[in-house]
């Protein structure tokens, strides 16, 4: 158990030395001298966790913590709360059996009633960090969540942020809001940590309990406590960063690195397509060398890789640094949807297929396979480019919520495989359902098949990335 010894009985002006004991098996951490912080008189058995934000990240995390600690999930979306408490997660990140078990066996509660989270003492913020139409960081969800924390946090409590941000956001943007609303003083009355989320939507192999988490705290002692709490539910442990800013930076470069690497492969695809060389053949040949990093070209959408680099780009410019490589990667990857549409049209022209008013089928609209997540999907860019030539476009996706797509993008899609034949078929997402399709049955004699994901038989396709 972790013991946080209270200093409420210390007289002002006196110097005291005492021990903060953290027992993990037989391990006891070092003495802490002249500690000027106040901890709650509690231990690991009395920790009560509240996860704020029950989306793709927050819900799996809250469900996992509920197996060991009293846990409440808080979200302002009443419809989302009602659905979760009925035992179903629309994001499909937590299966119904696990969710129901958490509710029935572990007392897991989801609520939008702020009064029900006031008794918690370990708050975790897992809200989105989007960008605006100009790709500038939008911190409103974080500010709003911090206001919520400020209304309920008490002396000795800890708030840990998981949202992906540029270095400094936790202590420069979020904590001042908590201080203002609560009237408490940071690192005297309450404390903070940062543990960046690493959940991969739709990934049933690298689930939250198997992910190695980075942790950090606002003081060395709090860092130990935050690390101990996360370690207690993770099978692969943690990496304790030396500061909150280091932890923030580690997350932002994880996604920025992938963005730059994929941009390089996309640029190669453009070059080799222009030269009439199959990019996938080139990659397979190059991958025969032991130190070649094998990646593939593709559309870069979603809530992480296509968004997070803009946070670091924006912050870097504040310090007078222009991140040219990152900026060029973002611009290149953001243009790949339009490129796919243009390549499809080029194939149609070469094959003598009339582009104007052509009947086109797009397979998939989610940003990745076998997942209902439509956030920042680049399939939308394919669609909008094609609408310059034809309005006869059908998007079929058995995973996406039709109402959500209509609300978010004003595009009508279908969850049922359409009948009839099309002048062009674009496979945009590698859903397992599409791997079983006889796509030739959906085409005419001179139709074009374009494979964005590089998974179809090359003998039936007319083009691919």
Short mmCIF file of C-alpha atoms in Angstrom, two decimals:
data_model
loop_
_atom_site.label_atom_id
_atom_site.label_comp_id
_atom_site.label_asym_id
_atom_site.label_seq_id
_atom_site.Cartn_x
_atom_site.Cartn_y
_atom_site.Cartn_z
CA UNK A 1 0.00 0.00 0.00
CA UNK A 2 0.98 3.62 -0.41
CA UNK A 3 0.87 5.77 2.71
CA UNK A 4 0.61 9.55 2.35
CA UNK A 5 1.44 10.93 5.80
CA UNK A 6 -0.41 14.13 6.59
CA UNK A 7 1.47 17.27 7.60
CA UNK A 8 -1.58 19.05 8.98
CA UNK A 9 -0.22 18.74 12.53
CA UNK A 10 3.06 20.54 11.75
CA UNK A 11 3.55 23.94 13.36
CA UNK A 12 4.36 26.85 11.05
CA UNK A 13 8.00 27.93 11.10
CA UNK A 14 9.36 24.58 12.30
CA UNK A 15 11.39 22.18 10.23
CA UNK A 16 10.36 18.57 10.21
CA UNK A 17 11.59 15.46 8.53
CA UNK A 18 9.42 12.44 7.98
CA UNK A 19 9.05 9.45 5.73
CA UNK A 20 6.74 8.84 2.82
CA UNK A 21 6.51 5.08 2.63
CA UNK A 22 5.51 3.44 -0.60
CA UNK A 23 5.40 -0.32 -0.11
CA UNK A 24 5.35 -2.33 -3.30
CA UNK A 25 6.05 -5.85 -2.17
CA UNK A 26 9.21 -5.44 -0.04
CA UNK A 27 10.33 -2.21 -1.70
CA UNK A 28 10.48 0.95 0.38
CA UNK A 29 11.35 4.24 -1.21
CA UNK A 30 13.86 6.68 0.22
CA UNK A 31 13.29 9.19 3.02
CA UNK A 32 11.80 12.49 2.02
CA UNK A 33 13.20 15.40 4.03
CA UNK A 34 11.71 18.86 4.59
CA UNK A 35 8.65 18.05 2.47
CA UNK A 36 6.43 21.14 2.14
CA UNK A 37 3.43 19.36 0.65
CA UNK A 38 0.24 18.06 2.19
CA UNK A 39 -1.01 14.60 1.35
CA UNK A 40 -4.32 13.05 2.24
CA UNK A 41 -4.27 10.59 5.12
CA UNK A 42 -5.04 7.64 2.89
CA UNK A 43 -3.44 4.63 1.19
CA UNK A 44 -3.77 2.67 -2.03
CA UNK A 45 -6.79 0.82 -0.71
CA UNK A 46 -8.67 4.11 -0.27
CA UNK A 47 -7.94 5.59 -3.69
CA UNK A 48 -11.08 6.59 -5.58
CA UNK A 49 -10.57 7.26 -9.26
CA UNK A 50 -12.56 9.47 -11.60
CA UNK A 51 -11.87 9.39 -15.35
CA UNK A 52 -13.16 12.51 -17.11
CA UNK A 53 -13.98 11.84 -20.76
CA UNK A 54 -15.38 8.44 -21.75
CA UNK A 55 -14.34 8.17 -25.38
CA UNK A 56 -11.95 5.79 -27.11
CA UNK A 57 -9.29 6.47 -24.45
CA UNK A 58 -11.16 7.21 -21.24
CA UNK A 59 -13.60 4.31 -21.19
CA UNK A 60 -11.07 1.44 -21.57
CA UNK A 61 -8.87 3.11 -18.94
CA UNK A 62 -11.75 3.59 -16.50
CA UNK A 63 -12.91 0.02 -17.01
CA UNK A 64 -9.42 -1.26 -16.26
CA UNK A 65 -9.01 0.84 -13.11
CA UNK A 66 -12.42 -0.33 -11.89
CA UNK A 67 -11.01 -3.85 -11.50
CA UNK A 68 -8.78 -2.61 -8.68
CA UNK A 69 -10.19 0.69 -7.37
CA UNK A 70 -13.61 2.30 -6.92
CA UNK A 71 -13.92 4.10 -10.26
CA UNK A 72 -16.36 6.58 -11.74
CA UNK A 73 -16.44 7.64 -15.38
CA UNK A 74 -17.62 11.19 -16.03
CA UNK A 75 -18.83 12.54 -19.36
CA UNK A 76 -21.12 15.45 -20.21
CA UNK A 77 -22.83 13.47 -22.99
CA UNK A 78 -25.96 12.07 -21.36
CA UNK A 79 -26.76 9.81 -24.32
CA UNK A 80 -23.28 8.30 -24.07
CA UNK A 81 -23.71 7.74 -20.31
CA UNK A 82 -27.07 6.02 -20.73
CA UNK A 83 -25.72 3.73 -23.43
CA UNK A 84 -22.72 2.74 -21.32
CA UNK A 85 -24.80 2.04 -18.23
CA UNK A 86 -27.03 -0.19 -20.37
CA UNK A 87 -23.93 -2.26 -21.04
CA UNK A 88 -22.92 -1.20 -24.56
CA UNK A 89 -19.99 0.83 -25.89
CA UNK A 90 -20.65 2.30 -29.35
CA UNK A 91 -16.92 2.74 -29.97
CA UNK A 92 -16.47 -1.04 -29.57
CA UNK A 93 -13.29 -0.48 -27.52
CA UNK A 94 -14.79 -2.32 -24.53
CA UNK A 95 -16.88 -5.36 -25.35
CA UNK A 96 -20.30 -5.67 -23.74
CA UNK A 97 -19.36 -8.56 -21.44
CA UNK A 98 -16.38 -6.70 -19.94
CA UNK A 99 -18.39 -3.52 -19.52
CA UNK A 100 -21.27 -5.32 -17.84
CA UNK A 101 -18.85 -7.16 -15.57
CA UNK A 102 -17.28 -3.85 -14.53
CA UNK A 103 -20.71 -2.47 -13.68
CA UNK A 104 -22.08 -5.54 -11.89
CA UNK A 105 -18.98 -6.96 -10.24
CA UNK A 106 -16.77 -3.92 -9.66
CA UNK A 107 -19.39 -1.22 -9.17
CA UNK A 108 -18.18 0.83 -12.14
CA UNK A 109 -20.38 3.90 -12.57
CA UNK A 110 -20.71 6.25 -15.54
CA UNK A 111 -22.33 9.61 -14.86
CA UNK A 112 -22.76 13.19 -15.98
CA UNK A 113 -23.65 14.30 -12.43
CA UNK A 114 -20.69 16.27 -11.08
CA UNK A 115 -21.81 15.78 -7.48
CA UNK A 116 -21.12 12.05 -7.78
CA UNK A 117 -17.39 12.56 -8.41
CA UNK A 118 -16.65 14.85 -5.47
CA UNK A 119 -15.56 11.98 -3.23
CA UNK A 120 -12.86 10.88 -5.66
CA UNK A 121 -9.23 11.77 -4.94
CA UNK A 122 -7.41 10.69 -8.12
CA UNK A 123 -8.74 12.44 -11.23
CA UNK A 124 -7.71 11.45 -14.77
CA UNK A 125 -8.50 13.72 -17.72
CA UNK A 126 -8.85 11.95 -21.07
CA UNK A 127 -10.58 14.40 -23.40
CA UNK A 128 -9.81 15.08 -27.09
CA UNK A 129 -7.25 17.66 -28.20
CA UNK A 130 -8.40 18.65 -31.71
CA UNK A 131 -7.28 21.44 -34.02
CA UNK A 132 -9.43 24.18 -35.55
CA UNK A 133 -10.01 24.81 -39.25
CA UNK A 134 -6.63 26.53 -39.45
CA UNK A 135 -4.90 23.58 -37.75
CA UNK A 136 -4.28 25.57 -34.58
CA UNK A 137 -4.54 23.68 -31.27
CA UNK A 138 -8.01 23.80 -29.73
CA UNK A 139 -7.60 23.56 -25.96
CA UNK A 140 -11.23 24.17 -25.12
CA UNK A 141 -11.99 20.52 -24.17
CA UNK A 142 -8.99 20.57 -21.80
CA UNK A 143 -9.99 23.90 -20.28
CA UNK A 144 -13.55 22.65 -19.79
CA UNK A 145 -12.36 19.41 -18.17
CA UNK A 146 -10.02 21.40 -15.92
CA UNK A 147 -12.97 23.53 -14.81
CA UNK A 148 -14.79 20.33 -13.90
CA UNK A 149 -11.79 19.17 -11.88
CA UNK A 150 -11.57 22.55 -10.17
CA UNK A 151 -15.17 22.24 -8.97
CA UNK A 152 -14.59 18.92 -7.21
CA UNK A 153 -10.92 18.65 -6.27
CA UNK A 154 -9.99 18.72 -2.59
CA UNK A 155 -6.79 19.20 -0.62
CA UNK A 156 -4.35 16.37 -1.16
CA UNK A 157 -5.95 15.19 -4.41
CA UNK A 158 -4.09 14.41 -7.63
CA UNK A 159 -5.14 15.19 -11.21
CA UNK A 160 -3.44 13.34 -14.06
CA UNK A 161 -3.79 14.43 -17.68
CA UNK A 162 -3.69 11.90 -20.54
CA UNK A 163 -4.66 14.09 -23.50
CA UNK A 164 -1.95 14.58 -26.13
CA UNK A 165 -0.52 18.10 -25.92
CA UNK A 166 2.63 20.10 -26.60
CA UNK A 167 5.11 20.40 -23.71
CA UNK A 168 3.86 22.81 -21.08
CA UNK A 169 0.09 22.57 -21.55
CA UNK A 170 -0.57 20.67 -18.31
CA UNK A 171 1.15 23.19 -16.04
CA UNK A 172 0.73 26.36 -18.12
CA UNK A 173 -2.84 25.95 -19.41
CA UNK A 174 -4.69 23.36 -17.34
CA UNK A 175 -3.44 23.74 -13.77
CA UNK A 176 -4.13 27.53 -13.62
CA UNK A 177 -7.76 26.77 -14.47
CA UNK A 178 -7.95 24.20 -11.66
CA UNK A 179 -6.38 26.70 -9.25
CA UNK A 180 -8.76 29.49 -10.25
CA UNK A 181 -11.93 27.41 -9.94
CA UNK A 182 -10.94 25.50 -6.80
CA UNK A 183 -9.14 28.28 -4.92
CA UNK A 184 -6.41 25.76 -4.10
CA UNK A 185 -2.67 26.15 -4.65
CA UNK A 186 -0.76 23.86 -7.00
CA UNK A 187 1.82 21.62 -5.34
CA UNK A 188 0.69 22.72 -1.91
CA UNK A 189 -3.01 21.84 -1.79
CA UNK A 190 -3.27 19.58 -4.82
CA UNK A 191 -0.88 17.88 -7.23
CA UNK A 192 -0.66 16.82 -10.87
CA UNK A 193 0.72 14.20 -13.17
CA UNK A 194 0.82 13.41 -16.85
CA UNK A 195 0.56 9.96 -18.43
CA UNK A 196 0.02 10.15 -22.19
CA UNK A 197 -2.57 7.83 -23.69
CA UNK A 198 -1.33 5.12 -26.02
CA UNK A 199 -4.57 3.39 -26.94
CA UNK A 200 -4.84 2.35 -30.58
CA UNK A 201 -8.54 2.37 -31.58
CA UNK A 202 -9.72 -0.96 -32.93
CA UNK A 203 -6.55 -2.78 -31.82
CA UNK A 204 -7.58 -5.89 -29.90
CA UNK A 205 -3.98 -7.02 -29.38
CA UNK A 206 -2.40 -3.94 -27.78
CA UNK A 207 -5.17 -3.31 -25.28
CA UNK A 208 -4.81 -0.79 -22.47
CA UNK A 209 -3.70 -3.27 -19.80
CA UNK A 210 -0.86 -4.46 -22.07
CA UNK A 211 0.44 -1.00 -22.98
CA UNK A 212 3.58 0.24 -21.26
CA UNK A 213 2.67 3.69 -19.96
CA UNK A 214 4.82 6.78 -19.46
CA UNK A 215 4.10 8.45 -16.11
CA UNK A 216 5.20 11.65 -14.40
CA UNK A 217 4.33 13.87 -11.45
CA UNK A 218 4.55 17.48 -10.34
CA UNK A 219 6.96 16.54 -7.52
CA UNK A 220 9.25 13.52 -7.13
CA UNK A 221 6.94 12.13 -4.46
CA UNK A 222 3.82 12.55 -6.59
CA UNK A 223 5.64 10.96 -9.53
CA UNK A 224 6.15 7.86 -7.37
CA UNK A 225 2.48 7.76 -6.42
CA UNK A 226 1.20 8.24 -9.98
CA UNK A 227 3.61 5.57 -11.19
CA UNK A 228 2.49 3.16 -8.47
CA UNK A 229 -1.20 3.63 -9.30
CA UNK A 230 -0.72 2.95 -13.01
CA UNK A 231 1.73 0.13 -12.36
CA UNK A 232 -0.85 -1.66 -10.25
CA UNK A 233 -3.09 -2.35 -13.29
CA UNK A 234 -0.61 -2.66 -16.17
CA UNK A 235 0.94 -5.98 -17.13
CA UNK A 236 3.89 -4.38 -18.95
CA UNK A 237 4.62 -1.71 -16.37
CA UNK A 238 5.56 1.92 -16.80
CA UNK A 239 8.36 4.29 -17.71
CA UNK A 240 8.65 7.11 -15.18
CA UNK A 241 9.68 10.33 -16.92
CA UNK A 242 11.71 12.92 -14.97
CA UNK A 243 9.13 15.68 -15.48
CA UNK A 244 5.65 16.40 -16.80
CA UNK A 245 7.07 18.30 -19.78
CA UNK A 246 9.27 15.35 -20.76
CA UNK A 247 6.24 13.05 -20.63
CA UNK A 248 4.21 15.50 -22.74
CA UNK A 249 7.02 15.77 -25.29
CA UNK A 250 7.47 12.00 -25.49
CA UNK A 251 3.88 11.52 -26.63
CA UNK A 252 3.87 14.28 -29.20
CA UNK A 253 7.01 12.96 -30.91
CA UNK A 254 5.65 9.39 -31.02
CA UNK A 255 2.93 10.51 -33.41
CA UNK A 256 5.05 13.11 -35.20
CA UNK A 257 7.67 10.50 -36.00
CA UNK A 258 5.08 8.21 -37.59
CA UNK A 259 3.64 11.13 -39.52
CA UNK A 260 7.04 12.02 -41.00
CA UNK A 261 7.85 8.39 -41.82
CA UNK A 262 4.52 7.82 -43.57
CA UNK A 263 4.92 11.09 -45.46
CA UNK A 264 8.22 9.81 -46.83
CA UNK A 265 6.53 6.62 -48.07
CA UNK A 266 3.70 8.67 -49.59
CA UNK A 267 6.22 10.82 -51.41
CA UNK A 268 7.93 7.69 -52.71
CA UNK A 269 4.55 6.37 -53.89
CA UNK A 270 4.00 9.55 -55.91
CA UNK A 271 7.45 9.28 -57.45
CA UNK A 272 7.19 5.58 -58.33
CA UNK A 273 3.62 5.90 -59.61
CA UNK A 274 4.83 8.61 -62.00
CA UNK A 275 7.63 6.27 -63.13
CA UNK A 276 5.31 3.30 -63.59
CA UNK A 277 6.94 1.30 -60.79
CA UNK A 278 4.91 -0.58 -58.16
CA UNK A 279 5.70 1.01 -54.79
CA UNK A 280 4.86 -2.14 -52.83
CA UNK A 281 7.34 -4.14 -54.92
CA UNK A 282 10.01 -1.56 -54.14
CA UNK A 283 9.25 -1.72 -50.41
CA UNK A 284 9.37 -5.51 -50.35
CA UNK A 285 12.75 -5.49 -52.08
CA UNK A 286 14.19 -2.81 -49.79
CA UNK A 287 12.84 -4.61 -46.70
CA UNK A 288 15.16 -7.52 -47.41
CA UNK A 289 17.91 -5.40 -45.81
CA UNK A 290 18.11 -5.95 -42.05
CA UNK A 291 17.92 -2.29 -41.00
CA UNK A 292 15.26 -1.04 -43.42
CA UNK A 293 12.16 0.26 -41.62
CA UNK A 294 9.21 -1.22 -43.46
CA UNK A 295 6.27 1.15 -43.74
CA UNK A 296 3.63 1.59 -46.40
CA UNK A 297 2.07 4.65 -48.02
CA UNK A 298 -1.50 5.50 -47.10
CA UNK A 299 -4.07 7.96 -45.83
CA UNK A 300 -3.19 9.56 -42.50
CA UNK A 301 -6.37 10.39 -40.60
CA UNK A 302 -7.75 9.84 -37.14
CA UNK A 303 -7.41 11.66 -33.86
CA UNK A 304 -3.63 11.29 -33.31
CA UNK A 305 -1.12 11.18 -36.14
CA UNK A 306 -3.00 13.63 -38.36
CA UNK A 307 -3.56 16.13 -35.54
CA UNK A 308 -0.87 15.97 -32.87
CA UNK A 309 2.06 17.25 -34.97
CA UNK A 310 0.26 20.57 -35.34
CA UNK A 311 0.49 21.04 -31.56
CA UNK A 312 4.28 20.77 -31.64
CA UNK A 313 4.54 22.82 -34.85
CA UNK A 314 2.57 25.64 -33.22
CA UNK A 315 4.59 25.60 -30.00
CA UNK A 316 7.93 25.37 -31.82
CA UNK A 317 7.19 28.61 -33.69
CA UNK A 318 6.57 30.38 -30.38
CA UNK A 319 10.22 29.61 -29.58
CA UNK A 320 11.37 30.85 -32.99
CA UNK A 321 11.88 27.41 -34.53
CA UNK A 322 10.24 26.56 -37.85
CA UNK A 323 9.81 22.75 -37.98
CA UNK A 324 10.15 22.41 -41.74
CA UNK A 325 10.24 18.61 -41.90
CA UNK A 326 7.13 18.19 -39.74
CA UNK A 327 5.26 20.90 -41.58
CA UNK A 328 6.10 19.44 -45.00
CA UNK A 329 5.03 15.97 -43.80
CA UNK A 330 1.70 17.29 -42.60
CA UNK A 331 1.02 19.11 -45.85
CA UNK A 332 1.94 16.06 -47.93
CA UNK A 333 -0.16 13.64 -45.87
CA UNK A 334 -3.13 16.00 -45.79
CA UNK A 335 -3.14 16.00 -49.59
CA UNK A 336 -3.21 12.23 -50.10
CA UNK A 337 -7.00 11.94 -50.23
CA UNK A 338 -7.19 14.31 -53.18
CA UNK A 339 -4.24 12.47 -54.77
CA UNK A 340 -6.09 9.14 -54.61
CA UNK A 341 -9.16 10.67 -56.26
CA UNK A 342 -7.03 12.24 -58.99
CA UNK A 343 -5.21 8.95 -59.64
CA UNK A 344 -8.55 7.16 -59.92
CA UNK A 345 -9.75 9.70 -62.46
CA UNK A 346 -6.48 9.31 -64.37
CA UNK A 347 -7.03 5.55 -64.52
CA UNK A 348 -10.58 6.10 -65.76
CA UNK A 349 -9.39 8.40 -68.51
CA UNK A 350 -6.73 5.92 -69.63
CA UNK A 351 -9.29 3.14 -69.75
CA UNK A 352 -11.82 5.23 -71.64
CA UNK A 353 -14.33 5.40 -68.77
CA UNK A 354 -16.43 8.57 -68.85
CA UNK A 355 -15.64 10.52 -65.66
CA UNK A 356 -18.48 13.03 -65.81
CA UNK A 357 -21.49 11.65 -63.91
CA UNK A 358 -19.68 8.33 -63.44
CA UNK A 359 -21.08 5.89 -60.91
CA UNK A 360 -18.43 5.39 -58.21
CA UNK A 361 -18.35 3.12 -55.14
CA UNK A 362 -16.06 3.90 -52.22
CA UNK A 363 -15.44 1.05 -49.79
CA UNK A 364 -15.01 2.41 -46.28
CA UNK A 365 -15.13 5.79 -44.57
CA UNK A 366 -13.61 5.16 -41.13
CA UNK A 367 -10.04 6.34 -40.65
CA UNK A 368 -8.79 2.77 -40.11
CA UNK A 369 -9.91 -0.82 -40.56
CA UNK A 370 -12.26 -2.78 -38.30
CA UNK A 371 -13.10 0.26 -36.20
CA UNK A 372 -16.10 2.65 -36.22
CA UNK A 373 -13.91 5.75 -35.64
CA UNK A 374 -14.55 8.38 -38.32
CA UNK A 375 -12.60 11.22 -36.75
CA UNK A 376 -10.62 13.21 -39.32
CA UNK A 377 -10.95 10.48 -41.93
CA UNK A 378 -9.27 11.29 -45.24
CA UNK A 379 -11.84 9.27 -47.18
CA UNK A 380 -13.85 12.48 -47.00
CA UNK A 381 -11.17 14.22 -49.07
CA UNK A 382 -11.48 11.52 -51.73
CA UNK A 383 -15.24 12.02 -51.75
CA UNK A 384 -15.12 15.81 -52.07
CA UNK A 385 -12.57 15.70 -54.90
CA UNK A 386 -14.72 13.21 -56.81
CA UNK A 387 -17.84 15.36 -56.38
CA UNK A 388 -16.23 17.89 -58.73
CA UNK A 389 -16.88 15.35 -61.50
CA UNK A 390 -19.90 13.33 -60.38
CA UNK A 391 -22.61 13.21 -57.74
CA UNK A 392 -23.22 9.49 -58.24
CA UNK A 393 -20.99 8.40 -55.36
CA UNK A 394 -21.91 5.62 -52.94
CA UNK A 395 -19.94 5.02 -49.74
CA UNK A 396 -20.36 1.60 -48.16
CA UNK A 397 -19.02 0.98 -44.66
CA UNK A 398 -20.44 -1.73 -42.38
CA UNK A 399 -18.60 -0.29 -39.34
CA UNK A 400 -19.43 3.42 -39.42
CA UNK A 401 -22.51 4.97 -37.81
CA UNK A 402 -24.57 6.48 -40.62
CA UNK A 403 -26.06 9.22 -38.44
CA UNK A 404 -22.68 10.18 -37.05
CA UNK A 405 -21.20 10.47 -40.55
CA UNK A 406 -24.16 12.59 -41.66
CA UNK A 407 -23.81 14.87 -38.64
CA UNK A 408 -20.03 15.21 -38.88
CA UNK A 409 -19.52 15.44 -42.65
CA UNK A 410 -23.01 15.86 -44.16
CA UNK A 411 -22.42 12.72 -46.24
CA UNK A 412 -24.90 9.89 -46.64
CA UNK A 413 -23.42 6.38 -46.42
CA UNK A 414 -24.82 2.88 -46.28
CA UNK A 415 -24.11 -0.06 -43.97
CA UNK A 416 -25.46 -2.53 -46.53
CA UNK A 417 -23.53 -3.76 -49.55
CA UNK A 418 -25.13 -2.01 -52.54
CA UNK A 419 -26.27 -3.84 -55.63
CA UNK A 420 -25.54 -2.87 -59.20
CA UNK A 421 -22.33 -2.18 -61.08
CA UNK A 422 -20.03 0.82 -60.91
CA UNK A 423 -17.70 2.67 -63.26
CA UNK A 424 -15.07 2.82 -60.52
CA UNK A 425 -14.53 1.14 -57.16
CA UNK A 426 -12.10 2.58 -54.63
CA UNK A 427 -11.06 0.39 -51.70
CA UNK A 428 -10.22 2.99 -49.07
CA UNK A 429 -10.30 0.99 -45.82
CA UNK A 430 -9.16 -2.59 -45.21
CA UNK A 431 -12.20 -3.79 -43.27
CA UNK A 432 -12.30 -7.57 -42.91
CA UNK A 433 -15.63 -7.60 -44.74
CA UNK A 434 -13.99 -6.13 -47.84
CA UNK A 435 -11.39 -8.89 -47.98
CA UNK A 436 -14.21 -11.36 -48.71
CA UNK A 437 -15.87 -9.25 -51.40
CA UNK A 438 -15.93 -10.29 -55.03
CA UNK A 439 -15.27 -6.76 -56.22
CA UNK A 440 -15.41 -7.75 -59.90
CA UNK A 441 -19.14 -8.36 -59.45
CA UNK A 442 -19.51 -4.68 -58.58
CA UNK A 443 -17.85 -3.49 -61.78
CA UNK A 444 -18.59 -3.23 -65.49
CA UNK A 445 -16.43 -4.48 -68.33
CA UNK A 446 -14.29 -1.33 -68.45
CA UNK A 447 -14.54 -0.26 -64.82
CA UNK A 448 -11.58 0.96 -62.73
CA UNK A 449 -10.55 -0.58 -59.39
CA UNK A 450 -8.20 1.50 -57.24
CA UNK A 451 -6.64 -0.06 -54.14
CA UNK A 452 -5.59 2.47 -51.50
CA UNK A 453 -4.51 -0.19 -48.99
CA UNK A 454 -2.57 -2.47 -51.32
CA UNK A 455 -4.44 -5.61 -50.27
CA UNK A 456 -6.27 -6.66 -53.46
CA UNK A 457 -5.07 -9.05 -56.13
CA UNK A 458 -2.93 -6.91 -58.41
CA UNK A 459 -4.38 -8.73 -61.45
CA UNK A 460 -7.76 -7.09 -60.94
CA UNK A 461 -6.72 -3.56 -59.98
CA UNK A 462 -5.90 -0.56 -62.18
CA UNK A 463 -3.95 1.40 -59.60
CA UNK A 464 -2.81 1.54 -55.99
CA UNK A 465 -0.66 3.60 -53.66
#
